[in-house]
Amino acid sequence: MAPLLGDGDWLVVHARPETQSADAVAASALGAALGSPLVDAGRDVVRVLVPVEREPAPQPGWTLGVSAAAGPGEWPAADTQAARALARARATRVPLVRHGARAGLADLVPRADARAHARALLAPLGGQPALAETLRTWLSLHGSWDRTAVALDVHRNTVRQRIARCAALLDADLDDADVRMELWFALRQG
């Protein structure tokens, strides 16, 4: 008997075809290959909800990003994880990237304190999601202009302009490793 959606943990998979845009047939075939009929074929990305016991494997012709296991109440966060994993997979040109679930620095600081610090530190960005996402992606890709441009599907000059704007608004030296680390920590709290 197939599990009900409300039972157990699931993985959110974001997938992008390597050559052409995904049509409904290709999206359904991908869902079948991953072992799930729960497929959402978007314009650029196909999303698949996969039972956690069916660990996704690389699929020929596709680039995949996989979230950490999540229950139904955590699916929005898992969707974001999968999107970021897909961006990282595309930027690094690997067929599949999984969201990391290991313990980290954030586990040492109470969540409420970490979020308050992040909000204060990132407040100068004024809630501009494109700037925050560009900064997050750029930091995750070690300051690579080209890989960030690929991951965000924008021109590398757009990345340079956005990062310069972030540095100016935050009044921060983004060449300083300590500044980068603190911003990375703050961006991971959101």
Short mmCIF file of C-alpha atoms in Angstrom, two decimals:
data_model
loop_
_atom_site.label_atom_id
_atom_site.label_comp_id
_atom_site.label_asym_id
_atom_site.label_seq_id
_atom_site.Cartn_x
_atom_site.Cartn_y
_atom_site.Cartn_z
CA MET A 1 0.00 0.00 0.00
CA ALA A 2 1.38 3.42 -0.94
CA PRO A 3 1.97 5.85 1.96
CA LEU A 4 -0.42 8.75 2.38
CA LEU A 5 1.05 12.22 1.88
CA GLY A 6 0.65 13.01 5.57
CA ASP A 7 2.64 9.98 6.68
CA GLY A 8 6.41 10.10 7.18
CA ASP A 9 9.14 12.14 5.63
CA TRP A 10 9.57 13.01 1.99
CA LEU A 11 12.29 14.46 -0.22
CA VAL A 12 11.68 17.37 -2.53
CA VAL A 13 13.59 17.05 -5.80
CA HIS A 14 14.10 19.92 -8.23
CA ALA A 15 15.19 18.80 -11.68
CA ARG A 16 16.20 20.61 -14.81
CA PRO A 17 16.71 18.96 -18.19
CA GLU A 18 20.19 19.34 -19.63
CA THR A 19 19.15 20.07 -23.20
CA GLN A 20 15.58 21.25 -23.84
CA SER A 21 12.74 22.43 -21.68
CA ALA A 22 10.80 19.74 -19.85
CA ASP A 23 7.45 18.77 -21.27
CA ALA A 24 4.75 16.86 -19.41
CA VAL A 25 5.86 13.50 -20.80
CA ALA A 26 9.51 14.01 -19.79
CA ALA A 27 8.41 15.21 -16.35
CA SER A 28 6.19 12.14 -15.87
CA ALA A 29 9.01 9.84 -17.00
CA LEU A 30 11.33 11.50 -14.49
CA GLY A 31 8.76 11.02 -11.72
CA ALA A 32 8.44 7.34 -12.65
CA ALA A 33 12.24 6.92 -12.64
CA LEU A 34 12.39 8.49 -9.17
CA GLY A 35 9.51 6.31 -7.98
CA SER A 36 6.86 8.97 -7.51
CA PRO A 37 3.76 10.09 -9.39
CA LEU A 38 3.81 13.39 -7.49
CA VAL A 39 5.27 15.63 -10.19
CA ASP A 40 4.90 19.36 -10.79
CA ALA A 41 6.15 20.31 -14.25
CA GLY A 42 7.05 23.99 -14.13
CA ARG A 43 8.35 26.08 -17.00
CA ASP A 44 12.04 25.71 -16.13
CA VAL A 45 12.09 23.22 -13.27
CA VAL A 46 10.31 19.96 -12.56
CA ARG A 47 9.55 19.31 -8.90
CA VAL A 48 9.01 15.77 -7.62
CA LEU A 49 7.93 14.72 -4.14
CA VAL A 50 9.70 11.42 -3.39
CA PRO A 51 9.17 9.10 -0.40
CA VAL A 52 12.31 9.20 1.76
CA GLU A 53 12.89 5.45 1.36
CA ARG A 54 13.34 5.94 -2.42
CA GLU A 55 16.69 7.73 -2.38
CA PRO A 56 17.01 9.63 -5.71
CA ALA A 57 19.89 8.71 -8.01
CA PRO A 58 21.28 10.72 -10.92
CA GLN A 59 19.05 10.53 -14.02
CA PRO A 60 20.42 10.68 -17.57
CA GLY A 61 19.69 14.03 -19.20
CA TRP A 62 18.72 15.74 -15.93
CA THR A 63 20.41 17.81 -13.23
CA LEU A 64 18.89 17.24 -9.78
CA GLY A 65 18.82 19.03 -6.42
CA VAL A 66 17.51 17.03 -3.45
CA SER A 67 16.29 18.40 -0.12
CA ALA A 68 16.78 16.90 3.31
CA ALA A 69 13.98 14.63 4.52
CA ALA A 70 10.95 16.67 5.59
CA GLY A 71 7.46 16.16 6.86
CA PRO A 72 4.51 17.97 5.24
CA GLY A 73 4.84 21.00 7.54
CA GLU A 74 8.45 21.44 6.42
CA TRP A 75 7.89 21.17 2.66
CA PRO A 76 8.33 24.91 1.95
CA ALA A 77 11.80 24.82 3.55
CA ALA A 78 12.59 21.56 1.73
CA ASP A 79 11.51 23.17 -1.55
CA THR A 80 14.00 25.98 -0.93
CA GLN A 81 16.73 23.44 -0.07
CA ALA A 82 16.07 21.54 -3.29
CA ALA A 83 16.17 24.76 -5.34
CA ARG A 84 19.52 25.71 -3.82
CA ALA A 85 20.89 22.19 -4.31
CA LEU A 86 19.84 22.32 -7.98
CA ALA A 87 21.53 25.70 -8.44
CA ARG A 88 24.71 24.28 -6.89
CA ALA A 89 24.52 21.17 -9.11
CA ARG A 90 24.17 23.33 -12.23
CA ALA A 91 26.98 25.65 -11.20
CA THR A 92 29.37 22.79 -10.43
CA ARG A 93 28.17 20.73 -13.40
CA VAL A 94 27.37 17.59 -11.44
CA PRO A 95 24.25 15.49 -12.03
CA LEU A 96 22.93 15.54 -8.44
CA VAL A 97 23.50 17.57 -5.27
CA ARG A 98 21.89 16.74 -1.93
CA HIS A 99 21.19 19.33 0.73
CA GLY A 100 23.61 18.79 3.64
CA ALA A 101 22.10 17.69 6.91
CA ARG A 102 25.17 17.63 9.14
CA ALA A 103 25.42 19.60 12.36
CA GLY A 104 27.03 23.01 12.04
CA LEU A 105 27.74 26.36 13.63
CA ALA A 106 24.03 27.21 13.77
CA ASP A 107 23.55 24.36 16.24
CA LEU A 108 25.74 26.22 18.76
CA VAL A 109 23.57 29.35 18.88
CA PRO A 110 19.93 29.44 20.01
CA ARG A 111 17.75 29.70 16.88
CA ALA A 112 15.94 32.86 18.02
CA ASP A 113 19.24 34.62 18.74
CA ALA A 114 20.69 33.54 15.39
CA ARG A 115 17.66 34.82 13.50
CA ALA A 116 17.67 38.14 15.36
CA HIS A 117 21.37 38.59 14.56
CA ALA A 118 20.74 37.69 10.91
CA ARG A 119 17.87 40.17 10.58
CA ALA A 120 19.96 42.96 12.08
CA LEU A 121 23.03 42.16 9.96
CA LEU A 122 21.08 41.84 6.70
CA ALA A 123 18.66 44.72 7.33
CA PRO A 124 20.57 47.10 5.02
CA LEU A 125 19.65 44.87 2.08
CA GLY A 126 16.12 46.18 2.65
CA GLY A 127 14.35 42.93 1.94
CA GLN A 128 15.61 42.78 -1.65
CA PRO A 129 15.41 39.04 -2.35
CA ALA A 130 17.51 39.20 -5.54
CA LEU A 131 20.41 40.76 -3.63
CA ALA A 132 20.19 38.30 -0.74
CA GLU A 133 19.94 35.27 -3.05
CA THR A 134 22.84 36.51 -5.19
CA LEU A 135 24.97 37.04 -2.09
CA ARG A 136 24.01 33.60 -0.72
CA THR A 137 24.82 31.86 -4.00
CA TRP A 138 28.05 33.82 -4.53
CA LEU A 139 29.25 32.95 -1.03
CA SER A 140 28.29 29.29 -1.45
CA LEU A 141 30.33 29.16 -4.66
CA HIS A 142 33.39 30.78 -3.06
CA GLY A 143 33.04 34.10 -4.85
CA SER A 144 32.98 32.66 -8.36
CA TRP A 145 31.33 35.16 -10.68
CA ASP A 146 30.85 32.67 -13.50
CA ARG A 147 29.45 29.80 -11.43
CA THR A 148 27.10 32.20 -9.61
CA ALA A 149 25.87 33.55 -12.94
CA VAL A 150 25.15 30.00 -14.12
CA ALA A 151 23.41 29.06 -10.87
CA LEU A 152 21.17 32.14 -10.96
CA ASP A 153 20.74 32.12 -14.74
CA VAL A 154 21.90 35.73 -15.04
CA HIS A 155 24.83 37.47 -16.75
CA ARG A 156 28.10 37.59 -14.78
CA ASN A 157 28.02 41.40 -14.87
CA THR A 158 24.65 41.27 -13.11
CA VAL A 159 26.29 39.18 -10.38
CA ARG A 160 29.15 41.68 -10.08
CA GLN A 161 26.72 44.61 -9.84
CA ARG A 162 24.57 42.89 -7.22
CA ILE A 163 27.57 41.89 -5.09
CA ALA A 164 28.96 45.42 -5.29
CA ARG A 165 25.55 46.74 -4.22
CA CYS A 166 25.49 44.27 -1.29
CA ALA A 167 28.97 45.34 -0.20
CA ALA A 168 27.96 49.00 -0.32
CA LEU A 169 24.66 48.54 1.51
CA LEU A 170 26.23 46.31 4.18
CA ASP A 171 29.32 48.55 4.40
CA ALA A 172 31.34 45.34 4.34
CA ASP A 173 34.62 44.17 2.82
CA LEU A 174 33.55 41.00 1.03
CA ASP A 175 37.20 40.06 0.48
CA ASP A 176 37.50 39.48 4.25
CA ALA A 177 36.96 35.80 5.15
CA ASP A 178 35.52 36.70 8.58
CA VAL A 179 32.95 39.00 6.96
CA ARG A 180 32.03 36.30 4.45
CA MET A 181 31.63 33.73 7.23
CA GLU A 182 29.37 35.99 9.28
CA LEU A 183 27.23 36.84 6.26
CA TRP A 184 27.00 33.18 5.30
CA PHE A 185 25.84 32.32 8.82
CA ALA A 186 23.24 35.10 8.71
CA LEU A 187 21.96 34.12 5.26
CA ARG A 188 21.54 30.50 6.39
CA GLN A 189 19.15 31.61 9.16
CA GLY A 190 16.56 32.92 6.70
#
